[in-house]
Short mmCIF file of C-alpha atoms and ligand atoms in Angstrom, two decimals:
data_model
loop_
_atom_site.label_atom_id
_atom_site.label_comp_id
_atom_site.label_asym_id
_atom_site.label_seq_id
_atom_site.Cartn_x
_atom_site.Cartn_y
_atom_site.Cartn_z
CA MET A 17 0.61 -0.01 0.30
CA LYS A 18 1.09 3.26 -1.32
CA ALA A 19 2.18 5.82 1.84
CA LEU A 20 0.24 9.38 1.08
CA SER A 21 3.46 11.11 0.37
CA VAL A 22 1.60 14.51 0.95
CA SER A 23 2.31 15.24 4.35
CA ASP A 24 5.56 16.96 4.00
CA ILE A 25 4.29 20.00 3.39
CA LEU A 26 3.69 20.64 6.38
CA ASP A 27 7.67 19.86 7.25
CA GLY A 28 9.31 23.25 8.79
CA LYS A 29 6.04 25.19 8.89
CA LYS A 30 5.19 27.43 11.66
CA ILE A 31 1.65 28.00 13.46
CA LEU A 32 0.62 29.84 16.01
CA LEU A 33 -2.38 28.00 17.22
CA ILE A 34 -5.31 30.31 19.16
CA ILE A 35 -7.22 28.25 21.68
CA GLY A 36 -10.47 29.41 22.04
CA GLY A 37 -13.05 28.72 24.89
CA GLY A 38 -15.27 25.63 23.86
CA ILE A 39 -15.13 22.26 25.74
CA ALA A 40 -13.89 20.69 22.42
CA ALA A 41 -9.87 22.34 22.79
CA TYR A 42 -9.30 18.82 24.15
CA LYS A 43 -9.36 18.15 20.24
CA CYS A 44 -6.73 21.15 20.02
CA LEU A 45 -4.69 18.80 21.94
CA ASP A 46 -3.95 15.83 20.01
CA LEU A 47 -4.25 19.23 16.89
CA ILE A 48 -0.78 19.95 18.45
CA ARG A 49 0.28 15.89 17.70
CA ARG A 50 -0.65 15.35 14.59
CA LEU A 51 1.53 18.88 13.28
CA LYS A 52 4.44 18.19 15.82
CA GLU A 53 4.56 14.59 13.93
CA ARG A 54 4.54 16.48 10.31
CA GLY A 55 7.80 18.52 11.90
CA VAL A 56 4.97 21.84 12.85
CA GLU A 57 6.51 24.14 14.79
CA ILE A 58 3.44 25.68 17.26
CA GLN A 59 3.11 28.62 19.49
CA ALA A 60 -0.06 28.90 21.31
CA ILE A 61 -1.83 31.44 22.71
CA LEU A 62 -4.62 30.14 24.87
CA THR A 63 -7.73 31.93 25.69
CA LYS A 64 -9.00 32.74 29.11
CA GLY A 65 -12.36 30.36 27.54
CA GLY A 66 -9.72 27.94 26.50
CA ALA A 67 -7.52 27.57 30.23
CA GLU A 68 -11.27 26.34 31.24
CA PHE A 69 -11.30 23.67 29.01
CA VAL A 70 -7.45 22.45 28.80
CA THR A 71 -4.31 23.77 31.04
CA PRO A 72 -1.02 25.84 29.96
CA LEU A 73 0.67 23.13 31.35
CA SER A 74 -0.87 20.28 29.16
CA VAL A 75 -0.72 22.70 25.80
CA SER A 76 3.45 23.99 26.76
CA SER A 77 4.18 19.78 27.13
CA LEU A 78 3.28 19.18 23.66
CA THR A 79 4.32 22.73 21.99
CA GLU A 80 6.85 22.20 23.82
CA ASN A 81 7.14 26.22 23.49
CA LYS A 82 6.08 28.56 25.90
CA VAL A 83 2.40 28.93 26.23
CA TYR A 84 0.79 32.80 26.03
CA GLN A 85 -2.36 34.28 27.91
CA ASP A 86 -2.17 37.44 28.85
CA LEU A 87 -1.25 40.68 26.69
CA PHE A 88 0.38 42.41 29.54
CA SER A 89 2.07 39.50 30.78
CA LEU A 90 4.41 39.00 27.68
CA THR A 91 7.39 39.35 29.63
CA ASP A 92 8.97 40.91 26.37
CA GLU A 93 6.10 43.24 26.17
CA ALA A 94 8.32 46.01 25.95
CA GLU A 95 9.55 44.68 22.41
CA MET A 96 6.01 44.52 21.25
CA GLY A 97 5.45 40.54 22.10
CA HIS A 98 1.93 39.69 20.50
CA ILE A 99 3.51 42.05 17.35
CA ARG A 100 5.82 39.34 17.12
CA LEU A 101 3.67 36.59 17.74
CA SER A 102 1.30 37.57 15.00
CA ARG A 103 4.18 38.24 12.64
CA GLU A 104 6.82 35.55 12.95
CA ASN A 105 4.53 32.46 12.26
CA ASP A 106 3.16 31.32 8.17
CA LEU A 107 -0.14 30.68 9.45
CA ILE A 108 -2.63 31.70 12.28
CA LEU A 109 -5.40 28.93 13.48
CA VAL A 110 -8.03 29.68 15.63
CA ALA A 111 -9.25 26.35 17.05
CA PRO A 112 -11.75 26.25 18.31
CA ALA A 113 -13.24 30.15 17.37
CA SER A 114 -16.16 30.17 19.97
CA ALA A 115 -18.82 33.02 18.43
CA ASP A 116 -17.51 35.88 20.09
CA LEU A 117 -14.23 35.29 19.33
CA MET A 118 -15.42 35.57 15.84
CA ALA A 119 -17.82 38.20 16.47
CA LYS A 120 -14.50 40.08 18.14
CA MET A 121 -12.88 39.24 14.77
CA ALA A 122 -15.28 40.65 12.85
CA THR A 123 -15.50 43.74 14.36
CA GLY A 124 -11.86 44.41 14.97
CA ILE A 125 -12.47 44.28 19.37
CA THR A 126 -9.01 43.92 20.93
CA ASP A 127 -9.73 43.05 24.52
CA ASN A 128 -7.47 40.11 24.74
CA LEU A 129 -3.93 39.60 23.88
CA ALA A 130 -5.76 36.91 21.06
CA THR A 131 -7.69 39.18 19.13
CA THR A 132 -4.86 42.09 19.34
CA THR A 133 -2.98 39.84 17.73
CA LEU A 134 -5.58 38.20 15.23
CA LEU A 135 -5.56 42.78 14.46
CA ALA A 136 -2.35 43.50 14.28
CA THR A 137 -0.76 40.34 12.54
CA ASN A 138 -0.01 40.09 8.26
CA LYS A 139 -0.24 37.00 8.04
CA PRO A 140 -2.98 34.12 6.75
CA VAL A 141 -5.63 33.01 9.04
CA MET A 142 -7.90 30.60 9.26
CA ILE A 143 -11.03 29.21 11.94
CA ALA A 144 -12.06 26.15 12.70
CA PRO A 145 -15.56 27.27 14.53
CA THR A 146 -17.55 25.05 16.80
CA MET A 147 -20.45 26.34 18.68
CA ASN A 148 -24.29 25.46 19.47
CA SER A 149 -25.96 24.54 16.10
CA GLN A 150 -28.40 27.33 16.91
CA MET A 151 -25.77 29.94 18.00
CA TRP A 152 -24.20 29.02 14.54
CA GLY A 153 -27.31 29.26 12.11
CA ASN A 154 -28.15 32.60 13.98
CA LYS A 155 -27.66 35.31 11.57
CA ALA A 156 -25.06 37.30 13.50
CA THR A 157 -22.79 35.12 13.68
CA GLN A 158 -23.41 33.64 9.49
CA HIS A 159 -22.78 37.70 8.85
CA ASN A 160 -19.67 37.16 11.16
CA LEU A 161 -18.46 34.23 9.18
CA SER A 162 -19.32 35.96 6.15
CA VAL A 163 -17.28 39.43 6.80
CA LEU A 164 -14.45 36.66 7.68
CA LYS A 165 -14.56 35.37 4.43
CA THR A 166 -14.57 38.13 2.12
CA ARG A 167 -11.87 39.52 4.38
CA GLY A 168 -9.51 35.94 3.22
CA ILE A 169 -10.22 34.43 6.77
CA LEU A 170 -10.15 30.66 5.59
CA VAL A 171 -12.72 28.23 7.03
CA ILE A 172 -12.83 24.42 8.80
CA PRO A 173 -16.42 24.50 8.27
CA PRO A 174 -17.84 22.44 11.29
CA ALA A 175 -19.55 19.34 10.95
CA ASP A 176 -22.49 18.12 12.24
CA GLY A 177 -24.00 15.43 14.27
CA ASP A 178 -24.10 15.21 18.01
CA LEU A 179 -22.94 18.69 20.48
CA ALA A 180 -22.23 18.71 23.47
CA CYS A 181 -25.21 20.75 24.41
CA GLY A 182 -27.22 17.79 24.01
CA GLU A 183 -28.30 18.98 20.47
CA VAL A 184 -27.81 17.71 16.95
CA GLY A 185 -27.01 19.95 14.36
CA THR A 186 -24.27 21.50 12.60
CA GLY A 187 -21.53 23.11 14.68
CA ARG A 188 -19.34 20.41 16.09
CA LEU A 189 -15.30 20.95 15.70
CA ALA A 190 -14.31 19.59 12.56
CA GLU A 191 -12.18 16.14 13.23
CA VAL A 192 -8.73 16.62 13.68
CA ALA A 193 -7.97 14.75 10.60
CA ASP A 194 -9.78 17.42 8.46
CA MET A 195 -8.63 20.01 10.12
CA ILE A 196 -4.65 18.35 9.21
CA THR A 197 -5.95 18.39 5.60
CA GLY A 198 -7.03 22.21 5.46
CA ILE A 199 -3.92 22.85 6.66
CA GLU A 200 -1.98 21.12 4.11
CA ALA A 201 -4.42 22.21 1.05
CA PHE A 202 -3.61 26.11 2.51
CA PHE A 203 -0.23 25.50 2.54
CA LEU A 204 0.00 23.71 -0.58
CA SER A 205 -2.49 26.10 -2.67
CA SER A 206 0.25 29.31 -1.56
CA SER A 207 3.31 27.27 -2.40
CA ASP A 208 4.03 25.60 -5.82
CA SER A 209 1.10 23.34 -6.52
CA SER A 210 1.85 21.66 -9.25
CA LEU A 211 -1.85 21.88 -10.27
CA LEU A 212 -1.93 25.60 -10.73
CA GLY A 213 -3.00 26.50 -13.96
CA ARG A 214 -3.87 23.24 -14.88
CA LYS A 215 -7.34 22.31 -17.03
CA ILE A 216 -9.44 19.76 -14.43
CA THR A 217 -12.46 18.77 -15.83
CA VAL A 218 -14.96 17.23 -12.80
CA THR A 219 -18.95 15.62 -13.72
CA ALA A 220 -20.88 15.29 -10.78
CA GLY A 221 -24.42 14.83 -9.67
CA PRO A 222 -26.98 12.79 -11.19
CA THR A 223 -28.75 13.12 -15.15
CA PHE A 224 -31.81 13.47 -15.49
CA GLU A 225 -33.90 11.18 -18.75
CA ALA A 226 -37.13 12.63 -19.96
CA ILE A 227 -40.06 10.82 -20.04
CA ASP A 228 -42.30 13.09 -21.56
CA PRO A 229 -42.23 17.16 -20.33
CA VAL A 230 -42.63 16.83 -16.53
CA ARG A 231 -41.61 13.31 -16.18
CA TYR A 232 -37.81 12.16 -15.52
CA ILE A 233 -35.87 9.46 -14.39
CA ALA A 234 -33.19 9.88 -11.85
CA ASN A 235 -31.27 8.43 -9.58
CA HIS A 236 -30.59 9.64 -5.62
CA SER A 237 -26.85 11.78 -6.34
CA SER A 238 -26.11 14.93 -4.70
CA GLY A 239 -23.78 15.98 -6.68
CA LYS A 240 -21.71 16.38 -2.94
CA GLN A 241 -18.41 14.78 -3.67
CA GLY A 242 -18.12 16.26 -6.90
CA TYR A 243 -18.71 20.08 -6.36
CA ALA A 244 -16.06 18.82 -3.60
CA ILE A 245 -13.68 17.67 -5.56
CA ALA A 246 -14.07 20.89 -8.08
CA ASN A 247 -13.95 23.44 -4.95
CA ALA A 248 -10.46 21.39 -3.07
CA LEU A 249 -9.21 21.41 -6.95
CA ARG A 250 -9.76 24.65 -7.59
CA GLN A 251 -8.59 25.67 -4.00
CA MET A 252 -5.53 24.44 -5.47
CA GLY A 253 -5.37 26.06 -8.02
CA ALA A 254 -6.16 24.41 -10.68
CA ASP A 255 -9.08 25.77 -13.44
CA VAL A 256 -11.54 23.29 -12.81
CA THR A 257 -14.49 23.24 -14.81
CA LEU A 258 -17.32 21.54 -13.19
CA ILE A 259 -20.40 20.14 -15.51
CA SER A 260 -23.02 19.14 -13.39
CA GLY A 261 -26.47 17.92 -13.34
CA PRO A 262 -29.46 19.23 -11.34
CA THR A 263 -28.40 19.10 -7.86
CA ASN A 264 -28.76 21.77 -4.61
CA LEU A 265 -25.60 22.91 -4.51
CA LYS A 266 -23.93 26.25 -4.27
CA THR A 267 -20.94 26.45 -7.54
CA PRO A 268 -17.77 26.20 -5.46
CA THR A 269 -16.16 29.97 -5.83
CA GLY A 270 -13.29 30.32 -8.95
CA VAL A 271 -15.15 27.52 -10.87
CA ASN A 272 -16.36 27.30 -13.96
CA SER A 273 -19.50 25.30 -13.82
CA ILE A 274 -21.62 24.08 -17.04
CA ASN A 275 -25.06 22.89 -15.79
CA ILE A 276 -27.25 20.15 -18.06
CA ARG A 277 -29.32 17.90 -17.39
CA SER A 278 -29.10 14.62 -19.70
CA ALA A 279 -26.29 12.13 -19.96
CA ARG A 280 -26.01 12.77 -23.67
CA GLU A 281 -25.71 17.12 -23.12
CA MET A 282 -22.80 16.19 -20.24
CA MET A 283 -21.13 13.80 -22.77
CA ASN A 284 -20.94 17.27 -25.06
CA GLU A 285 -20.04 19.18 -22.42
CA VAL A 286 -17.33 17.08 -21.46
CA GLU A 287 -15.78 16.68 -25.35
CA LYS A 288 -15.84 20.81 -25.20
CA SER A 289 -13.78 21.21 -22.67
CA LEU A 290 -11.08 18.95 -23.75
CA PRO A 291 -8.26 19.28 -24.02
CA SER A 292 -7.80 19.09 -20.01
CA ASP A 293 -4.99 17.84 -17.70
CA ALA A 294 -7.32 15.67 -16.22
CA LEU A 295 -11.09 14.03 -15.80
CA ILE A 296 -12.90 13.12 -13.12
CA CYS A 297 -15.90 11.71 -13.63
CA VAL A 298 -17.99 11.93 -10.57
CA ALA A 299 -21.33 12.03 -11.63
CA ALA A 300 -24.04 9.07 -11.21
CA VAL A 301 -24.53 8.97 -14.89
CA ALA A 302 -27.66 7.35 -16.33
CA ASP A 303 -27.13 4.22 -18.13
CA TRP A 304 -29.77 4.93 -20.53
CA TYR A 305 -32.09 7.47 -21.70
CA VAL A 306 -35.56 7.32 -22.71
CA LYS A 307 -36.34 7.22 -26.56
CA ASP A 308 -38.47 8.89 -28.46
CA VAL A 309 -39.46 11.65 -25.07
CA ALA A 310 -42.94 12.39 -25.68
CA LYS A 311 -43.77 15.93 -26.61
CA GLU A 312 -47.01 15.97 -24.92
CA LYS A 313 -47.92 14.46 -21.08
CA ILE A 314 -48.59 11.05 -20.99
CA LYS A 315 -52.04 10.77 -20.12
CA LYS A 316 -53.67 7.16 -17.90
CA GLN A 317 -55.54 5.40 -19.97
CA ASP A 318 -58.25 3.36 -18.25
CA GLY A 319 -54.87 1.26 -16.55
CA LYS A 320 -53.16 0.43 -19.52
CA ILE A 321 -49.55 0.84 -18.34
CA PRO A 322 -47.42 2.88 -20.73
CA THR A 323 -44.20 0.94 -21.98
CA LEU A 324 -40.95 3.53 -21.94
CA ASN A 325 -38.23 1.92 -25.06
CA PHE A 326 -34.62 2.68 -24.13
CA ALA A 327 -31.08 3.29 -25.66
CA GLU A 328 -28.42 3.49 -24.18
CA ASN A 329 -26.35 6.45 -22.98
CA PRO A 330 -23.19 7.22 -23.90
CA ASP A 331 -20.60 6.18 -21.52
CA ILE A 332 -18.26 9.93 -20.70
CA LEU A 333 -15.46 8.01 -18.89
CA LYS A 334 -15.23 5.23 -21.33
CA THR A 335 -14.87 7.47 -24.38
CA ILE A 336 -12.99 10.59 -23.65
CA SER A 337 -10.49 6.96 -21.90
CA ASN A 338 -9.83 5.62 -25.15
CA HIS A 339 -9.61 9.11 -27.13
CA LYS A 340 -7.44 9.02 -29.65
CA THR A 341 -6.43 12.72 -29.46
CA LYS A 342 -7.67 14.35 -26.47
CA ARG A 343 -7.52 11.87 -23.54
CA PRO A 344 -6.74 13.79 -20.34
CA ARG A 345 -2.56 12.58 -19.38
CA LEU A 346 -5.32 11.47 -16.16
CA VAL A 347 -8.60 9.86 -16.22
CA ILE A 348 -10.48 9.25 -12.97
CA GLY A 349 -13.99 7.04 -12.37
CA PHE A 350 -15.88 6.80 -9.47
CA ALA A 351 -17.32 3.02 -8.40
CA ALA A 352 -20.45 2.97 -6.64
CA GLU A 353 -21.04 -0.31 -5.20
CA THR A 354 -22.81 -2.50 -2.63
CA HIS A 355 -20.94 -5.22 -2.61
CA LYS A 356 -17.10 -6.98 -3.01
CA VAL A 357 -16.58 -3.50 -3.98
CA SER A 358 -12.68 -3.77 -4.54
CA GLU A 359 -13.55 -6.45 -6.57
CA TYR A 360 -15.94 -4.55 -9.44
CA ALA A 361 -13.86 -1.75 -8.60
CA LYS A 362 -10.32 -3.52 -10.14
CA ASN A 363 -12.06 -4.69 -13.33
CA LYS A 364 -13.79 -1.07 -13.62
CA LEU A 365 -10.83 0.20 -13.86
CA LYS A 366 -9.43 -2.31 -17.10
CA ASN A 367 -13.16 -2.18 -18.73
CA LYS A 368 -13.41 1.78 -18.58
CA GLY A 369 -9.24 2.00 -19.20
CA CYS A 370 -9.17 5.13 -16.41
CA ASP A 371 -6.02 5.60 -14.60
CA TRP A 372 -7.89 5.69 -11.22
CA ILE A 373 -10.61 4.11 -9.90
CA VAL A 374 -12.75 5.78 -6.70
CA ALA A 375 -14.65 3.26 -5.69
CA ASN A 376 -17.65 3.65 -2.79
CA ASP A 377 -19.12 1.73 -0.29
CA ILE A 378 -22.61 2.89 -1.19
CA SER A 379 -24.32 0.40 0.71
CA GLY A 380 -24.97 2.88 3.90
CA ASP A 381 -26.07 6.77 4.10
CA VAL A 382 -23.31 7.79 1.15
CA MET A 383 -26.20 9.30 -1.57
CA GLY A 384 -26.93 12.59 -0.25
CA GLY A 385 -25.39 12.01 3.20
CA ASP A 386 -22.03 13.98 3.89
CA ASN A 387 -19.61 10.80 4.46
CA ASN A 388 -17.56 8.48 2.23
CA GLN A 389 -15.90 5.51 2.61
CA VAL A 390 -13.61 5.04 -0.56
CA TYR A 391 -10.66 2.99 -1.86
CA LEU A 392 -8.45 4.42 -4.35
CA ILE A 393 -7.84 2.14 -6.73
CA ARG A 394 -4.70 2.26 -9.34
CA ALA A 395 -3.41 -0.59 -11.98
CA GLU A 396 -0.22 -1.58 -9.82
CA SER A 397 -2.60 -0.33 -5.76
CA MET A 398 -5.55 -0.50 -3.57
CA GLU A 399 -5.19 1.92 -0.73
CA SER A 400 -8.55 1.48 1.38
CA TRP A 401 -9.34 5.60 3.20
CA PRO A 402 -11.13 5.50 6.47
CA LYS A 403 -14.60 7.06 6.39
CA MET A 404 -14.24 10.33 6.61
CA SER A 405 -16.29 13.33 5.48
CA LYS A 406 -17.05 13.70 1.84
CA ASP A 407 -14.68 17.10 1.77
CA HIS A 408 -12.23 15.13 3.40
CA VAL A 409 -11.81 12.64 0.86
CA ALA A 410 -12.04 15.70 -1.95
CA GLN A 411 -9.15 17.29 -0.14
CA LYS A 412 -6.65 14.24 0.51
CA LEU A 413 -7.56 13.01 -3.57
CA ALA A 414 -6.38 16.53 -4.82
CA LEU A 415 -3.56 15.73 -2.95
CA GLU A 416 -2.95 12.93 -4.68
CA ILE A 417 -3.74 14.19 -7.81
CA GLU A 418 -0.88 17.76 -6.91
CA ASP A 419 1.29 14.94 -6.27
CA TYR A 420 0.67 13.48 -9.37
CA PHE A 421 1.51 15.78 -11.34
CA LYS A 422 4.73 16.93 -9.82
CA GLU A 423 6.18 14.59 -12.58
CA PHE A 424 4.50 16.70 -15.13
CA LYS A 425 5.83 20.23 -13.52
N1 CTP B 523 -19.74 6.71 -16.40
C1 CTP B 523 -20.08 7.93 -17.14
N2 CTP B 523 -20.80 7.99 -18.73
C2 CTP B 523 -21.72 6.69 -17.84
C3 CTP B 523 -21.84 5.97 -17.19
C4 CTP B 523 -21.01 5.94 -15.99
O1 CTP B 523 -19.29 8.79 -17.34
N3 CTP B 523 -22.58 6.43 -19.00
C5 CTP B 523 -18.92 7.28 -14.75
C6 CTP B 523 -19.49 7.79 -13.70
O2 CTP B 523 -19.04 8.91 -13.57
C7 CTP B 523 -18.12 6.85 -13.19
C8 CTP B 523 -18.57 5.36 -13.45
O3 CTP B 523 -18.50 5.39 -14.40
O4 CTP B 523 -17.14 7.27 -13.29
C9 CTP B 523 -19.60 4.45 -13.21
O5 CTP B 523 -19.08 3.36 -13.72
P1 CTP B 523 -20.48 2.53 -14.00
O6 CTP B 523 -20.15 1.35 -15.14
O7 CTP B 523 -21.58 3.40 -14.11
O8 CTP B 523 -21.11 1.88 -13.18
P2 CTP B 523 -21.83 2.26 -11.89
O9 CTP B 523 -22.48 3.06 -11.54
O10 CTP B 523 -20.94 1.35 -10.59
O11 CTP B 523 -22.65 0.53 -11.98
P3 CTP B 523 -22.33 -0.86 -12.54
O12 CTP B 523 -21.50 -1.28 -11.73
O13 CTP B 523 -24.03 -1.20 -13.05
O14 CTP B 523 -21.51 -0.93 -13.77
#
């Protein structure tokens, strides 16, 4: 099994971790360990709220550095210690970012060391919010969030699930692995990513195959995984065209989106998007379309059941994988399986002629859900990834693609 080779992007980086108040502050201790394993040097500011949940001793033991807590107790404040702290790191990460901290950042309040440092910095800032789901959904928090985003603050979004307050909803601090992937993606995008300017086409969502003017045949694909992949690739500098069937999702910022309905329209748009460096077929394309679509709505006729005649849709992945002149250098397909996942996926790799297959086990709540458990299959290897969020799968896959294109820089 191939070891992931992307984690060395963090080696030698300096991160200032601001630990806000919140029960999830305990996750920061593990985050510090995982970052240290990857060669990151960490300084930490522990806010008053943060110190209610983790001790300065545990933070300093793990970071192997002094922990800063109070604006006026910095021994070297005469040398403007908060300015120095805010400038000498490559990234400032606020985790957990409480509603209060986000509000203070949005309005520029500087009433403690953390907020003063955040106002004084000229370095990139990333926040990992966590709070009760009502607080997260509150217009005040959402407004603050959009203010912070427009100022270029990077956000590792909170996850859905059980909250410490006993409620269920959005507001859990992202898992440590998700935070690490977000940090890796940030450093990759701001470095010499091999994806900078590469043209990548992504298909996503379901296709709708018309029966008559009001009816169609579709499937349960939400498009979430494809959109997340388009977003992750864009964040790493790629020039992404997302060709999508009907979904309820917002086009990720900076992604060129083309909306289609049927498989044949999708095929057409994919061909138009070529030449491109990579094609990632995430869409759940219908295998058949209805021949002779009725021009008018088919009416009920006294128990007479209409018969639909089908014809086969073009197989986009297979066609482009076997294209004589315009085959992208890297072609990736998805395989949705309910059983014998890896065996069927390996066969699919051969049949379709693509380079990699991401096989997902759809026996659970994958279609429409937020999590995914996948295998990454190449001709010579197979990796099994643990169950993780679709955003995390997207970032990991984008990191693998970035790794692949390094050779062709
Ligand atoms: N695909 C495509 N065009 C099609 C059908 C599928 O591009 N007409 C792509 C999908 O986007 C996905 C992969 O092919 O990347 C899935 O292959 P498919 O043969 O549809 O497999 P499954 O849907 O998994 O179905 P089955 O196991 O029944 O073959």
